[in-house]
Short mmCIF file of C-alpha atoms in Angstrom, two decimals:
data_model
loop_
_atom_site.label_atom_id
_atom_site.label_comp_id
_atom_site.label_asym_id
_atom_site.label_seq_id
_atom_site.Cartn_x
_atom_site.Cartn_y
_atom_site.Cartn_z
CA UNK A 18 153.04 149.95 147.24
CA UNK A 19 152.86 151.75 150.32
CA UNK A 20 148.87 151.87 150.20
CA UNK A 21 149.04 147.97 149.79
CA UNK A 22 151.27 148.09 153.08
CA UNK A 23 149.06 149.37 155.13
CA UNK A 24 146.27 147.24 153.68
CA UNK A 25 147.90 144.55 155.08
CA UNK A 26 148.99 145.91 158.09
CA UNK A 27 145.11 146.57 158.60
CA UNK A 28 144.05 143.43 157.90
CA UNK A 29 146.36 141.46 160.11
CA UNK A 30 145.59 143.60 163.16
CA UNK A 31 141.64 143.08 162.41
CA UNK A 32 142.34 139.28 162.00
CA UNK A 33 144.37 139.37 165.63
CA UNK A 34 141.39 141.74 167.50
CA UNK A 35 138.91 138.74 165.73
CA UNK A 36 140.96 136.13 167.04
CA UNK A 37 141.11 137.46 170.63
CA UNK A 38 137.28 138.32 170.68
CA UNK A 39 136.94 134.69 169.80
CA UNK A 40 138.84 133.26 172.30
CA UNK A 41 136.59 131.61 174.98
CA UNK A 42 137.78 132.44 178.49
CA UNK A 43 137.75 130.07 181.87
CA UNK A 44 134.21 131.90 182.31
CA UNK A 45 133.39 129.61 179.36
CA UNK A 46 132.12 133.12 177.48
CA UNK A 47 133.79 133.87 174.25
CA UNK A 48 135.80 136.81 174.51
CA UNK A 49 135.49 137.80 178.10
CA UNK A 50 139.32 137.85 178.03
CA UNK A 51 138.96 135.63 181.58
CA UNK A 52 142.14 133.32 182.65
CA UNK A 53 142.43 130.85 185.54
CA UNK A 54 145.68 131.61 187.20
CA UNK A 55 147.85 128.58 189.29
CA UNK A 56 145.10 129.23 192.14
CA UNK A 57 142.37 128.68 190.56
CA UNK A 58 140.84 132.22 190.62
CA UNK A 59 139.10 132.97 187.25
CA UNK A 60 139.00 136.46 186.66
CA UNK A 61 140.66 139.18 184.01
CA UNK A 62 142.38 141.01 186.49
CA UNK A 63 146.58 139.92 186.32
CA UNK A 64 147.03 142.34 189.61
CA UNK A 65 144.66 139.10 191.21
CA UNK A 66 146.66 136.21 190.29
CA UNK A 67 148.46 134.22 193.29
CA UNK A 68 151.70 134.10 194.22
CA UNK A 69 154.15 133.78 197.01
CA UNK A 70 154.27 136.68 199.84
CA UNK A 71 156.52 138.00 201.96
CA UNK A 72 154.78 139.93 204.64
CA UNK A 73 157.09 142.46 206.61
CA UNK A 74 155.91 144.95 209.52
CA UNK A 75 156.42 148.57 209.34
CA UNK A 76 156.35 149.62 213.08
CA UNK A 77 156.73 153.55 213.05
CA UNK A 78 154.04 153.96 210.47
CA UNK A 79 151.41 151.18 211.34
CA UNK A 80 151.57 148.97 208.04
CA UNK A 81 152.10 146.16 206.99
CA UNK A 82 153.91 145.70 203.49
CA UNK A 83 153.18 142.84 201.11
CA UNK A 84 155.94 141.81 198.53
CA UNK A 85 155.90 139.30 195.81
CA UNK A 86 158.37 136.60 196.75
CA UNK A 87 159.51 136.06 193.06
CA UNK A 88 159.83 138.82 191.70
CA UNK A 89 160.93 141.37 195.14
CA UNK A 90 158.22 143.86 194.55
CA UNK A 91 155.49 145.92 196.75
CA UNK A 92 151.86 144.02 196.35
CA UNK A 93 149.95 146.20 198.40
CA UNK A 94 150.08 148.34 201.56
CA UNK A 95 148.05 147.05 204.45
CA UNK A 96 146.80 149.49 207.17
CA UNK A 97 146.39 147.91 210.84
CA UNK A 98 144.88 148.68 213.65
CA UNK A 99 143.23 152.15 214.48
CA UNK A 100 143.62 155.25 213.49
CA UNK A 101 145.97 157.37 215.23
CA UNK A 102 149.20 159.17 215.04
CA UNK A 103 152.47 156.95 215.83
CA UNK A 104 154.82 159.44 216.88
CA UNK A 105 157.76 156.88 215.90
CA UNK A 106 157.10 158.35 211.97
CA UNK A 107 158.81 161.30 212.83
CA UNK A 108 162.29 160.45 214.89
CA UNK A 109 164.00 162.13 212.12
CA UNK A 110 162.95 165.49 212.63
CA UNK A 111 162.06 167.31 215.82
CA UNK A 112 160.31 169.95 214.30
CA UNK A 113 158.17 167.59 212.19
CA UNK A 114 157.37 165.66 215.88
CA UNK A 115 156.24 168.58 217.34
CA UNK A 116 154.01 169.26 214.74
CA UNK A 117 152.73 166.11 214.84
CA UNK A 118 151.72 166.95 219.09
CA UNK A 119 154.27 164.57 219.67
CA UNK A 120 157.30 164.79 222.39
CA UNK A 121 160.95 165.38 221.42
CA UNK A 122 163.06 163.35 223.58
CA UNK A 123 166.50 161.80 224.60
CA UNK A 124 167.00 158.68 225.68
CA UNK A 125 170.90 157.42 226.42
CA UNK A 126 172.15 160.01 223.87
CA UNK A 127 169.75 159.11 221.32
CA UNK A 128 167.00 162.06 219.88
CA UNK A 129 163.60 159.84 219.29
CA UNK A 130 159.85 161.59 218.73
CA UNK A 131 157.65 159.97 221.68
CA UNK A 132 154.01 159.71 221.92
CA UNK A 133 151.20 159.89 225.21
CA UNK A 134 148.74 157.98 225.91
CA UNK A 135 146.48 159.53 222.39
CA UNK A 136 149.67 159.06 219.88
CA UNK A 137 151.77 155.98 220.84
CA UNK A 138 150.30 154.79 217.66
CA UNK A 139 149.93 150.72 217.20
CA UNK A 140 153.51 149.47 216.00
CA UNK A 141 152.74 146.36 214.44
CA UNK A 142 155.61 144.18 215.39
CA UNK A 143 155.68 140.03 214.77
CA UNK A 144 153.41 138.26 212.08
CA UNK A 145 152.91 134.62 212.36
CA UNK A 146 151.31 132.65 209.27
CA UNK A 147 149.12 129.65 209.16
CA UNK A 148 148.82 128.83 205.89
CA UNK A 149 146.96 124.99 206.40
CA UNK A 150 144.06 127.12 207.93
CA UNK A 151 144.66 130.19 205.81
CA UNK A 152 145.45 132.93 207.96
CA UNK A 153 148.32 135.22 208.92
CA UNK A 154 148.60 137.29 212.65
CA UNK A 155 150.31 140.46 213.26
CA UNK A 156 150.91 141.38 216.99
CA UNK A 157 149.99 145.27 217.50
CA UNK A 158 152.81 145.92 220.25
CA UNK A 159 151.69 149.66 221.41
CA UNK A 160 147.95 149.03 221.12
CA UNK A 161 148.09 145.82 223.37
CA UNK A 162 146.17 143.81 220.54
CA UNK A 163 146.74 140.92 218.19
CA UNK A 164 144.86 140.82 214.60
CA UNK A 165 143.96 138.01 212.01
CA UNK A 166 144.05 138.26 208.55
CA UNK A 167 142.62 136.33 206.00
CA UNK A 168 145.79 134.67 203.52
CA UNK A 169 144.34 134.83 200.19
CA UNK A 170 142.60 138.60 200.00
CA UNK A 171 144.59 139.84 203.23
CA UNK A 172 141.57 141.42 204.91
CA UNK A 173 140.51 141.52 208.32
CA UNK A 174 138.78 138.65 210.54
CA UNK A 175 139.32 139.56 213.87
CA UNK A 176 141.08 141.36 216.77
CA UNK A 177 141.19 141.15 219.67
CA UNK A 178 142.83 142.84 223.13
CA UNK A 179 145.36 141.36 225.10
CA UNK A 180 147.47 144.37 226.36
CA UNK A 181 150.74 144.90 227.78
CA UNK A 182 152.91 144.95 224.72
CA UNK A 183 152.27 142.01 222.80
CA UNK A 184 155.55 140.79 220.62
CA UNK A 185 156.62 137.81 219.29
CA UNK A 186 154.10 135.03 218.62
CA UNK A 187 154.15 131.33 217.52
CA UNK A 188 150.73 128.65 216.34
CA UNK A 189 150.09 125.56 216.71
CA UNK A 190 148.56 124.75 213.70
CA UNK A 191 146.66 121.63 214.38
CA UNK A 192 144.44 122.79 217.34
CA UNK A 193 144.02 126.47 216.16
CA UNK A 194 146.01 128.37 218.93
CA UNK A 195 148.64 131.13 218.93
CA UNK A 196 150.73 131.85 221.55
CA UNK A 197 151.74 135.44 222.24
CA UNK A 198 154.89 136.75 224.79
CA UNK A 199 155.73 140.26 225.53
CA UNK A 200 158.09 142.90 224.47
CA UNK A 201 160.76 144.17 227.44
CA UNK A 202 163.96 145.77 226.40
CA UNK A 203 166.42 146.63 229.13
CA UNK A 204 166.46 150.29 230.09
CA UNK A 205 163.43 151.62 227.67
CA UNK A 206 160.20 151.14 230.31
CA UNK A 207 158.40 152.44 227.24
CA UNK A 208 158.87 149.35 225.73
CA UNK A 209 159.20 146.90 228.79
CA UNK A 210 156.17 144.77 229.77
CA UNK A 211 155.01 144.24 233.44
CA UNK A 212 154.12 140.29 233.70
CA UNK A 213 155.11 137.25 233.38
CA UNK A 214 152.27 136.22 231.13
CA UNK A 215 152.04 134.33 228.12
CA UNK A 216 148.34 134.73 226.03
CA UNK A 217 146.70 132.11 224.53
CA UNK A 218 144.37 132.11 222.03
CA UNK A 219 142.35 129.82 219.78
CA UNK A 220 141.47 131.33 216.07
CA UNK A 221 138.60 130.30 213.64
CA UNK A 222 136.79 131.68 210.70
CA UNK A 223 135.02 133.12 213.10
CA UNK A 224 137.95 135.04 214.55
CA UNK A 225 139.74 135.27 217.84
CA UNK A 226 139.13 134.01 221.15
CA UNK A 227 141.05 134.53 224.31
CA UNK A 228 141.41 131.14 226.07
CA UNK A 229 143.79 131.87 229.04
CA UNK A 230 146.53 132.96 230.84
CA UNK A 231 149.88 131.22 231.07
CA UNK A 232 151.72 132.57 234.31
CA UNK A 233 155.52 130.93 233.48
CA UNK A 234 157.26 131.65 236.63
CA UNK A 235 154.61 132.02 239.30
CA UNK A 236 155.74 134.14 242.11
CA UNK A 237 158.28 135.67 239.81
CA UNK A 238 158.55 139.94 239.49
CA UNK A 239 157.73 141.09 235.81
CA UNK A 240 159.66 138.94 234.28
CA UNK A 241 158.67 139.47 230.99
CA UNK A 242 158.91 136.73 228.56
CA UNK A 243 159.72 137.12 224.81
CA UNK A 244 161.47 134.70 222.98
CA UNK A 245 158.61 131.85 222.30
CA UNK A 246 158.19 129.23 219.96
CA UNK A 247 156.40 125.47 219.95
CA UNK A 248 156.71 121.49 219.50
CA UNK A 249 153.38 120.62 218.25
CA UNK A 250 154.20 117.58 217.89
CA UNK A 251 155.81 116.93 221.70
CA UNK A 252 153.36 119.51 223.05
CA UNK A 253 155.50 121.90 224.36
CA UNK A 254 156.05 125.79 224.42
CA UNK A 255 158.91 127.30 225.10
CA UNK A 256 159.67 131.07 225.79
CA UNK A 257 162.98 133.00 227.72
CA UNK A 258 162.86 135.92 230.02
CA UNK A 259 165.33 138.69 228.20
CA UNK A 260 165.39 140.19 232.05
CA UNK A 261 166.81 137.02 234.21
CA UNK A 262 168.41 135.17 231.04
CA UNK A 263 166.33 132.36 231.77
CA UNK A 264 164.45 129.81 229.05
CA UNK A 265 161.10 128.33 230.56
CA UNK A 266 159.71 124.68 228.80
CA UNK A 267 156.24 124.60 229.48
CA UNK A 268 154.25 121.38 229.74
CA UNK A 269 150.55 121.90 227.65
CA UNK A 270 149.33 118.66 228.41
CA UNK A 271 150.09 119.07 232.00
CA UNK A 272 151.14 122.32 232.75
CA UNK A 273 154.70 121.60 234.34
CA UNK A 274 157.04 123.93 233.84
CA UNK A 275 160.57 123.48 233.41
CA UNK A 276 163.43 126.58 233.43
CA UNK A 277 167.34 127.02 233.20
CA UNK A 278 169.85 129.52 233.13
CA UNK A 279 171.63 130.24 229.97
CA UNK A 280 174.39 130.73 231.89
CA UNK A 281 174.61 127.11 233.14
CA UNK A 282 174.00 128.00 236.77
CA UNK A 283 172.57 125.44 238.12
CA UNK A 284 171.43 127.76 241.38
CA UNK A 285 169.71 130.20 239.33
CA UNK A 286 166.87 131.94 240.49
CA UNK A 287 164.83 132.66 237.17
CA UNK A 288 163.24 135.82 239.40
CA UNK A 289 166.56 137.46 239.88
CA UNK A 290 167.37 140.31 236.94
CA UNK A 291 170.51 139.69 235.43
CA UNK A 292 170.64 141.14 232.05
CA UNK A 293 173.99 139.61 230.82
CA UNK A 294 172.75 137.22 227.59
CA UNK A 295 169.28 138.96 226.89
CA UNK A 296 167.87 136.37 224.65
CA UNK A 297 165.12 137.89 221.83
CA UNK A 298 164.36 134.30 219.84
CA UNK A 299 164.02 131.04 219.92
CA UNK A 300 163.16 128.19 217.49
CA UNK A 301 162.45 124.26 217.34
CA UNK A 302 164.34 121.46 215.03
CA UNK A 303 164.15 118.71 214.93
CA UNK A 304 164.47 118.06 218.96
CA UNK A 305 166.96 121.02 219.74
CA UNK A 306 165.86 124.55 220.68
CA UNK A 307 167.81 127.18 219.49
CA UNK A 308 168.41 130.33 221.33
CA UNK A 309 169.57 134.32 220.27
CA UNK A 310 171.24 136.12 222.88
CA UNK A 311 171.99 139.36 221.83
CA UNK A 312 174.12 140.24 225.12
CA UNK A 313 176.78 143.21 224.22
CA UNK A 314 179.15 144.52 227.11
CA UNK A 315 181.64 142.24 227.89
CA UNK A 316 179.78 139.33 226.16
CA UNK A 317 179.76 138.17 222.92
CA UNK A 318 176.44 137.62 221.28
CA UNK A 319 175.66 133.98 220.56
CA UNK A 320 173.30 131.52 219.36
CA UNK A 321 172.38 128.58 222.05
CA UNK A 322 171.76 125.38 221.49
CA UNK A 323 169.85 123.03 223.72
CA UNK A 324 168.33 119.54 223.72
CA UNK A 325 164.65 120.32 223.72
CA UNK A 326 163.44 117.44 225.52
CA UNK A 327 165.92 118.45 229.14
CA UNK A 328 166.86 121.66 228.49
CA UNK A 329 170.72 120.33 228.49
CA UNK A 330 172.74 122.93 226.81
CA UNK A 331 174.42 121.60 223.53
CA UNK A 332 176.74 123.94 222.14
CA UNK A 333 176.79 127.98 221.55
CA UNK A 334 178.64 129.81 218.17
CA UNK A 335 179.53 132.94 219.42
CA UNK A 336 180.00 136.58 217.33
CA UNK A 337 181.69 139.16 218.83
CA UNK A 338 180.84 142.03 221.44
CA UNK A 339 178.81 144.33 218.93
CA UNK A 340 177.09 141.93 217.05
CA UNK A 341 173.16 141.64 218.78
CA UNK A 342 172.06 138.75 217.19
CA UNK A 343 168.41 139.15 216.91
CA UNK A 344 165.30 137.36 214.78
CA UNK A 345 166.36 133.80 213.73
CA UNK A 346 164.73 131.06 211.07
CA UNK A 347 165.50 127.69 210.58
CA UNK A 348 165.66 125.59 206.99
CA UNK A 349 163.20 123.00 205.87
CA UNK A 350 162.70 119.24 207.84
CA UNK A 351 166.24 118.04 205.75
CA UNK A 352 168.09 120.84 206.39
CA UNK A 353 170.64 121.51 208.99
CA UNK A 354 171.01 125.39 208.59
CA UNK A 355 169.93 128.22 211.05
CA UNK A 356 170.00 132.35 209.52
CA UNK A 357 170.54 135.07 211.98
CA UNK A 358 170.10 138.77 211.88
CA UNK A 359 173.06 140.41 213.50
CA UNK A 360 171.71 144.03 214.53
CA UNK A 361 175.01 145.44 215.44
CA UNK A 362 176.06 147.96 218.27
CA UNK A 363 172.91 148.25 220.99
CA UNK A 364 174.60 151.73 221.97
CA UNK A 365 172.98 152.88 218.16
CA UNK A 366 176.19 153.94 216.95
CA UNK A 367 176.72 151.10 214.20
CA UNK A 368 178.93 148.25 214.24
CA UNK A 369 178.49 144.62 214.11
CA UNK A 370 175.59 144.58 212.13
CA UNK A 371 175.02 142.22 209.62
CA UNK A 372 173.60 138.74 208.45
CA UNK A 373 174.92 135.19 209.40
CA UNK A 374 174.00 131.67 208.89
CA UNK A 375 175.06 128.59 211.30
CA UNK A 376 175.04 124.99 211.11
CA UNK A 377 174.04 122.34 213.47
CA UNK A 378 174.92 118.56 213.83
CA UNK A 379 173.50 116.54 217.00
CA UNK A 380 176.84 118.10 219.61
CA UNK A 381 177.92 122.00 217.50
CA UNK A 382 176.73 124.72 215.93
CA UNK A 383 179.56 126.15 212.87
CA UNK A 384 179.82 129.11 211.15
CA UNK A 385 178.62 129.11 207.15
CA UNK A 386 179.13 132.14 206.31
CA UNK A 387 178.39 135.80 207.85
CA UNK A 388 177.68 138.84 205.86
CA UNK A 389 179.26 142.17 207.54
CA UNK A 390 177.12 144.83 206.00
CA UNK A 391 178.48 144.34 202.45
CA UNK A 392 176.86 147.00 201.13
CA UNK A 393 177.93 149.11 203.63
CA UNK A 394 173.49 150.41 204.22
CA UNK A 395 172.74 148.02 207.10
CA UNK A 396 171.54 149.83 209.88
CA UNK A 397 170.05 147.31 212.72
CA UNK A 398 168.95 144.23 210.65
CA UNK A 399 165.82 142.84 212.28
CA UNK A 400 163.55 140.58 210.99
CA UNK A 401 164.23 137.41 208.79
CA UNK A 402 162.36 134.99 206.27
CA UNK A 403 163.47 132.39 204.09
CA UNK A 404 162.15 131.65 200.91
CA UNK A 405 159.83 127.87 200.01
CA UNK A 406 163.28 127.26 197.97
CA UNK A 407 165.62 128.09 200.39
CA UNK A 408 167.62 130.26 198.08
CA UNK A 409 166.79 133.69 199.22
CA UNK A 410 166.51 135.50 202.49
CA UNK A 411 164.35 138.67 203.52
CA UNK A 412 165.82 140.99 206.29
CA UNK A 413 164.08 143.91 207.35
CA UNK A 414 166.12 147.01 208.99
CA UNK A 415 164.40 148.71 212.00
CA UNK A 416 166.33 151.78 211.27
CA UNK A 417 166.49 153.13 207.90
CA UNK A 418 163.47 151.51 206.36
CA UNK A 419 164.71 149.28 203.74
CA UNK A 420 164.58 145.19 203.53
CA UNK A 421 167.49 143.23 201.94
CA UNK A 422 167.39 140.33 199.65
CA UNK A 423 170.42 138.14 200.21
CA UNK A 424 171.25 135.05 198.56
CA UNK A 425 171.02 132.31 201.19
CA UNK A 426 173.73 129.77 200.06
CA UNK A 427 176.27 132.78 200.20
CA UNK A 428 175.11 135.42 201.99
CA UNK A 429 175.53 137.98 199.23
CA UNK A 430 173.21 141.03 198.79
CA UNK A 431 171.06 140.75 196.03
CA UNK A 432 168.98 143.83 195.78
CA UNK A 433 167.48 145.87 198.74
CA UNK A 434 164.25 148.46 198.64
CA UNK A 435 162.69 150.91 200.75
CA UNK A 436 159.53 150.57 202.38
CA UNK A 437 159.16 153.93 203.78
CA UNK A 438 155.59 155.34 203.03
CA UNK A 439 157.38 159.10 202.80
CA UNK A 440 153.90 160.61 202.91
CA UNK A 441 153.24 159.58 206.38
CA UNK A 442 156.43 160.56 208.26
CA UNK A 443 160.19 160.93 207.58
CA UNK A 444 161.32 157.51 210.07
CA UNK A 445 160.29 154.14 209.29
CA UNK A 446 161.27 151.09 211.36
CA UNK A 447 160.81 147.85 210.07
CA UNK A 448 160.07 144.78 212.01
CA UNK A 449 158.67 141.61 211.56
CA UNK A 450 159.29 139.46 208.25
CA UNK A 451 156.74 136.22 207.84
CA UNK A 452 156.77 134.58 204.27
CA UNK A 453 154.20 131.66 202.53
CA UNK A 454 155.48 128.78 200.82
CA UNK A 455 152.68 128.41 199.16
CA UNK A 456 151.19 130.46 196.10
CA UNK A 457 148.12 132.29 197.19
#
């Protein structure tokens, strides 16, 4: 009995291997065990097949991660920029900086591994996808450069040098230009830009091509502009200086620039440094701009609200004193709901960190719901995506490595990982989070 068994066992397992050899594959060859995935890519390689990405920067160790959207796991490891040491691997450890020929330092009470002029590394910061045209950006904030990428295999195109601490960035997808503005946070001159200079550039298959200058308060001391962000379809840019607390509407048909005050002064001089609202982002929809202000001190942090077209200020939701709102995304073209990262306490000591999401009719902005570091591992949530069926968010954490997948119709956490590449240093920031909507 038992030899008759494994007769059969034999049999069936030779009639299964026959089977499979037989099958034809999209190659149209019988058993070359090719498929055609959703993409149309035939090959027999599953680790190939498209899907939805989530693209998040690692600053300290000069990567950039990709994640599968659906599933909320690591794709691949992308190395940008050049090669050299980023001293902000090792804030962890002084002993491990110093090994590194990096400097030990303290800044306002807080130990940090700095780099010269050989190791600042290149910090990728802010990525910025076109997926119409196929690309993706990441802005290279210490190495004063911007890079394309190429969607569907993520490889390189292009970089190209545009110095003085390139941050945020925002495309206009129709005429093939990005828009870059520049990284300046109060009291770190390591990490404060000297101009008042917007870069724009035009992108191809070809690559990258610096087209000009935009000078947004001429006359105006180092003003530094960050926040940015774009009506393609009225043709205007905006940006916000996180120095003066000033947002700047700029004209780019013909040129005219507009500014005001967050604070509603109407006497304001946008060249004057004020420091009291400190806005990092702002967004379009659907003919309001949207403004973070991360403020601390005395002021709560807040989320404007402004009627694109004048700059008349709408409403503001405010958090409280500790909160730092920081990286913001808006919903699809029907929906009425903003998401927020909160990064808590600017002193470094915790607090007020978390994750909120607003909503907007045509005169307020209302609280949905706000997530206070549930699972008690938020750090300084950073970055922020939203997934092609609204359902999920993607926060990164710029202090302990690790993004968060929240559920965005309640806020609750959902899983989190950490990106830390341990073999390269014991500190990873995380920055930037950029997802498709589209399978690639």
């Amino acid at each position: 009995m038992k030899f008759i068994i494994l007769t059969l066992i034999f049999i069936m397992m030779n009639n299964c291997e026959k089977n499979s050899l037989g099958v034809t594959g999209c190659d149209g060859v019988v058993g070359s065990g090719k498929v055609l995935d959703s993409c149309g890519t035939c090959d027999e390689d599953p680790s190939n097949d498209c899907l939805r990405k989530v693209y998040v920067t690692n600053q300290s160790q000069d990567y950039v991660t990709v994640l599968n959207a659906e599933v909320d796991t690591v794709v691949k490891n992308i190395k940008v920029g050049f090669d050299s040491v980023n001293c902000n691997s090792f804030n962890n450890d002084e002993i491990e900086c110093e090994q590194n020929g990096c400097d030990w330092m303290n800044h306002n009470g807080i130990d940090m591994c700095m780099g010269t002029t050989d190791n600042v590394g290149n910090t990728p910061h802010f990525i910025s996808i076109d997926e119409t045209n196929g690309f993706w950006f990441v802005t290279l904030m210490d190495a004063g450069y911007i890079e394309q990428y190429c969607i569907k295999e993520d490889t390189l195109i292009d970089r190209i040098e545009i110095g003085d601490l390139p941050s945020l960035s925002t495309i206009d997808i129709q005429n093939k230009n990005i828009y870059i503005s520049r990284m300046n946070m109060p009291g770190m001159p390591s990490m404060s830009s000297a101009t008042n200079v917007i870069n724009k550039l035009s992108y191809s298959n070809n690559g990258l091509v610096d087209e000009l200058e935009i000078d947004i308060c001429n006359g105006c001391s180092s003003i530094g502009p960050h926040a940015i962000s774009i009506d393609i379809y009225e043709h205007q840019l905006y940006t916000a200086s996180i120095l003066t607390d000033h947002i700047f509407k700029i004209n780019l048909i013909s040129n005219e620039i507009q500014w005001q005050s967050l604070s509603d002064d109407t006497n304001s001089n946008p060249n004057i440094i004020t420091q009291v609202y400190k806005p990092i982002q702002s967004i379009n929809k659907n003919g309001y701009l949207f403004v973070t202000c991360s403020a601390g001190g005395d002021i709560e942090g807040q989320v404007q609200m402004y009627n694109s077209s004048n700059l008349e200020k709408i409403d503001s939701y405010n958090f409280d004193v500790n909160s730092n709102p920081w990286h913001i995304i808006v919903g699809n073209a029907n929906s009425n709901r903003l998401y927020v990262t909160l990064s808590g306490s600017a002193d470094g000591f915790g607090g007020g960190e978390g994750v909120a999401c607003l909503q907007f009719t045509d005169s307020e902005l209302s609280l949905v719901w706000q997530n206070d570091n549930l699972s008690g591992t938020m750090v300084e949530p950073h970055g922020i995506a939203l997934s092609f069926d609204e359902e999920k968010l993607f926060v990164s954490d710029r202090s302990n490595g690790k993004i968060y997948f929240l559920n965005a119709l309640d806020g609750e956490l959902l899983d989190e990982m950490n990106l830390s590449i341990t073999s390269i240093g014991s500190s990873t920031a995380l920055g930037g989070v950029a997802n498709t909507q589209n399978l690639w």
